[in-house]
Tab-separated table of C-alpha atoms in Angstrom:
chain	number	residue	atom	x	y	z
A	409	ARG	CA	305.916	102.560	137.210
A	410	LEU	CA	302.115	102.202	137.237
A	411	TYR	CA	301.665	105.968	137.505
A	412	TYR	CA	304.173	106.651	134.732
A	413	ASP	CA	302.619	104.016	132.448
A	414	ALA	CA	299.233	105.670	133.036
A	415	GLY	CA	300.662	108.980	131.762
A	416	PHE	CA	301.348	110.770	135.056
A	417	ILE	CA	304.753	112.089	134.012
A	418	MET	CA	305.281	114.425	137.003
A	419	ALA	CA	304.181	112.028	139.781
A	420	THR	CA	306.368	112.068	142.899
A	421	PHE	CA	306.138	110.149	146.160
A	422	ASP	CA	306.979	111.131	149.743
A	423	VAL	CA	307.048	108.924	152.798
A	424	ASP	CA	304.164	110.035	155.008
A	425	CYS	CA	304.690	107.707	157.941
A	426	VAL	CA	305.319	104.129	159.019
A	427	GLU	CA	302.838	102.377	161.283
A	428	GLY	CA	303.850	98.868	162.244
A	429	ASP	CA	304.543	96.974	159.036
A	430	THR	CA	302.725	99.552	156.836
A	431	LEU	CA	304.510	102.273	154.890
A	432	TYR	CA	302.225	105.180	153.988
A	433	LEU	CA	303.170	107.209	150.917
A	434	ARG	CA	301.936	110.649	149.904
A	435	VAL	CA	301.434	110.831	146.117
A	436	HIS	CA	301.806	114.121	144.254
A	437	GLU	CA	300.318	113.455	140.811
A	438	GLY	CA	301.471	116.702	139.218
A	439	LEU	CA	298.626	119.195	139.550
A	440	ILE	CA	299.278	122.257	137.349
A	441	ALA	CA	299.462	125.439	139.440
A	442	ALA	CA	300.488	127.912	136.716
A	443	ILE	CA	301.047	128.183	132.968
A	444	ASP	CA	303.485	130.861	131.861
A	445	VAL	CA	304.066	131.927	128.264
A	446	ALA	CA	307.601	133.220	127.698
A	447	GLU	CA	308.046	136.658	126.194
A	448	GLY	CA	309.896	137.248	122.961
A	449	THR	CA	307.175	136.127	120.572
A	450	GLU	CA	304.924	138.221	118.352
A	451	THR	CA	302.049	135.827	119.028
A	452	GLN	CA	299.666	136.940	121.741
A	453	GLY	CA	299.688	134.828	124.902
A	454	ARG	CA	295.975	134.067	124.662
A	455	VAL	CA	296.500	132.479	121.223
A	456	ILE	CA	299.091	130.110	122.686
A	457	ARG	CA	297.019	129.350	125.812
A	458	ARG	CA	293.928	128.742	123.683
A	459	ASN	CA	295.794	126.028	121.766
A	460	LEU	CA	297.113	124.166	124.788
A	461	ALA	CA	295.481	121.018	126.137
A	462	LEU	CA	296.935	121.945	129.552
A	463	HIS	CA	294.878	123.694	132.231
A	464	VAL	CA	295.499	125.027	135.723
A	465	ASP	CA	294.150	122.727	138.493
A	466	ARG	CA	294.380	119.702	136.218
A	467	VAL	CA	296.954	116.929	136.500
A	468	LEU	CA	299.676	117.080	133.843
A	469	THR	CA	299.636	113.925	131.721
A	470	TYR	CA	301.736	112.733	128.820
A	471	ASN	CA	298.702	112.773	126.523
A	472	ASP	CA	297.873	116.441	127.289
A	473	LEU	CA	301.519	117.390	126.778
A	474	LYS	CA	301.676	115.568	123.423
A	475	VAL	CA	298.402	117.126	122.202
A	476	SER	CA	299.670	120.598	123.194
A	477	TYR	CA	302.856	120.115	121.153
A	478	GLN	CA	300.846	118.882	118.175
A	479	LYS	CA	298.336	121.743	118.291
A	480	LEU	CA	300.976	124.466	118.563
A	481	ASN	CA	303.166	122.971	115.836
A	482	SER	CA	300.218	122.436	113.475
A	483	LEU	CA	299.413	126.176	113.492
A	484	GLY	CA	302.411	126.820	111.241
A	485	TYR	CA	303.392	129.919	113.229
A	486	PHE	CA	306.485	128.608	115.032
A	487	ASP	CA	309.911	127.195	114.208
A	488	SER	CA	310.163	125.595	117.648
A	489	VAL	CA	307.919	124.850	120.617
A	490	VAL	CA	309.253	124.045	124.098
A	491	ILE	CA	306.918	123.075	126.953
A	492	ASP	CA	308.855	122.784	130.205
A	493	PRO	CA	307.027	121.535	133.331
A	494	VAL	CA	308.855	121.938	136.670
A	495	TRP	CA	307.866	121.350	140.265
A	496	ALA	CA	307.379	124.425	142.501
A	497	ASP	CA	306.137	124.810	146.080
A	498	ASP	CA	302.492	125.127	145.002
A	499	GLY	CA	302.515	122.451	142.270
A	500	VAL	CA	303.707	122.108	138.692
A	501	HIS	CA	304.566	125.262	136.771
A	502	VAL	CA	304.465	124.883	132.986
A	503	ARG	CA	306.555	127.297	130.920
A	504	VAL	CA	305.794	127.539	127.211
A	505	SER	CA	308.435	129.031	124.906
A	506	VAL	CA	308.020	129.423	121.161
A	507	THR	CA	310.188	130.788	118.375
A	508	ASP	CA	308.228	132.588	115.663
A	509	LYS	CA	308.787	131.740	112.021
A	510	LYS	CA	310.415	134.636	110.236
A	511	THR	CA	308.114	134.264	107.235
A	512	ARG	CA	304.454	133.467	107.812
A	513	GLY	CA	303.073	134.622	104.515
A	514	GLY	CA	303.899	135.077	100.912
A	515	PHE	CA	302.998	135.814	97.343
A	516	ASN	CA	302.847	132.912	94.892
A	517	GLY	CA	302.163	132.549	91.194
A	518	SER	CA	301.890	129.619	88.831
A	519	ILE	CA	301.058	128.797	85.221
A	520	ALA	CA	299.804	125.411	84.066
A	521	VAL	CA	298.383	123.757	80.956
A	522	ASP	CA	295.233	121.631	81.286
A	523	PRO	CA	296.063	118.441	79.346
A	524	SER	CA	292.415	117.656	78.589
A	525	THR	CA	291.540	121.047	77.028
A	526	GLY	CA	294.926	122.556	76.214
A	527	ALA	CA	293.898	125.732	78.045
A	528	LEU	CA	296.542	127.806	79.794
A	529	THR	CA	295.705	128.635	83.434
A	530	GLY	CA	297.399	131.174	85.693
A	531	GLU	CA	297.019	131.626	89.440
A	532	LEU	CA	298.182	134.336	91.841
A	533	SER	CA	297.795	134.033	95.602
A	534	VAL	CA	298.690	136.055	98.687
A	535	ASN	CA	298.476	134.674	102.208
A	536	GLN	CA	299.355	135.780	105.712
A	537	LYS	CA	299.349	133.544	108.782
A	538	ASN	CA	299.031	134.804	112.366
A	539	LEU	CA	298.052	138.335	111.333
A	540	LEU	CA	299.564	140.780	113.881
A	541	GLY	CA	300.046	137.852	116.290
A	542	THR	CA	296.288	137.367	116.737
A	543	GLY	CA	295.951	133.784	115.482
A	544	GLN	CA	294.111	134.843	112.328
A	545	ASP	CA	295.016	133.651	108.831
A	546	ILE	CA	293.907	135.292	105.604
A	547	SER	CA	294.402	134.359	101.958
A	548	ILE	CA	293.380	135.804	98.590
A	549	SER	CA	293.734	134.008	95.275
A	550	TYR	CA	292.951	134.820	91.652
A	551	ASN	CA	292.720	132.057	89.055
A	552	ARG	CA	292.301	132.835	85.352
A	553	GLU	CA	291.927	130.378	82.493
A	554	LEU	CA	292.716	131.733	79.054
A	555	ALA	CA	290.161	130.832	76.399
A	556	ASP	CA	290.297	127.199	75.345
A	557	GLN	CA	289.436	125.796	71.905
A	558	ASP	CA	285.699	126.403	72.527
A	559	GLY	CA	286.254	130.074	73.416
A	560	VAL	CA	285.253	129.589	77.064
A	561	SER	CA	287.373	130.834	79.957
A	562	ASP	CA	286.856	130.776	83.727
A	563	THR	CA	287.963	133.291	86.345
A	564	THR	CA	287.785	132.636	90.088
A	565	TRP	CA	288.423	134.971	93.012
A	566	ARG	CA	288.686	133.382	96.457
A	567	LEU	CA	288.990	134.994	99.904
A	568	GLY	CA	289.747	132.723	102.853
A	569	TYR	CA	289.794	133.466	106.577
A	570	SER	CA	290.472	131.285	109.608
A	571	THR	CA	291.137	131.814	113.307
A	572	VAL	CA	292.301	129.580	116.137
A	573	ALA	CA	291.693	132.021	118.979
A	574	TYR	CA	288.532	134.101	118.689
A	575	PHE	CA	285.605	131.710	119.134
A	576	SER	CA	285.355	129.862	122.435
A	577	GLY	CA	284.043	126.347	122.092
A	578	PHE	CA	285.686	125.900	118.682
A	579	ASP	CA	289.273	124.862	117.993
A	580	LYS	CA	289.224	126.545	114.589
A	581	VAL	CA	286.729	128.605	112.601
A	582	GLU	CA	287.106	128.992	108.834
A	583	ALA	CA	285.193	130.934	106.194
A	584	SER	CA	285.739	131.050	102.451
A	585	VAL	CA	284.058	133.252	99.849
A	586	TYR	CA	284.597	132.819	96.139
A	587	ARG	CA	283.288	134.295	92.920
A	588	ALA	CA	283.452	132.330	89.692
A	589	LEU	CA	282.951	133.953	86.301
A	590	THR	CA	282.666	132.268	82.888
A	591	ASP	CA	283.393	134.221	79.708
A	592	ASP	CA	281.881	132.796	76.510
A	593	GLU	CA	282.591	134.312	73.097
A	594	ASN	CA	279.379	134.625	71.051
A	595	ASP	CA	279.221	134.317	67.283
A	596	ASP	CA	279.281	138.109	66.942
A	597	GLY	CA	282.545	138.368	68.908
A	598	GLU	CA	280.986	139.862	72.060
A	599	THR	CA	281.784	138.399	75.477
A	600	THR	CA	279.026	137.470	77.907
A	601	THR	CA	279.836	137.006	81.604
A	602	TYR	CA	277.980	134.526	83.831
A	603	LEU	CA	278.135	134.653	87.613
A	604	THR	CA	277.775	131.315	89.446
């Protein structure tokens, strides 16, 4: 009970020997001997291993198991995640099985009216998660505001990139580049573009 309450979910006990009135127990805390990623997923095994809090030659604990579930589910790549630890002759073997989402990207569009200015704004975006199973996400968006009452309109292009597998020492690396343009109609009807 003390071991289980401390998070040692795979702890087992064997009787070692009895000497007089003393019973000696051998405790197996649940040292991880192997981590296997099941086949049948488009995601590369290193992406899954990189997002596990479980490591070979480390004792399996409830906290590490919970964090591994959370990290894999938070990627947004999988419909289901199953982490199955079992005892083997050389220690605990952990088998990780995932089911890929059928759709990990999409094309979206929206139109809205800004209540403060009355300007009509449109946005188009394309995104793809887990590009070719490599743990890389990419997104592109285009936002255009039609001229408001003052004759000013804004256009924004944004490119986003993130990865959960390529940089050791970091759980996630993200980069975002955007370009914002402002069109202002002059008195003579010409349009001047400003880059910010």
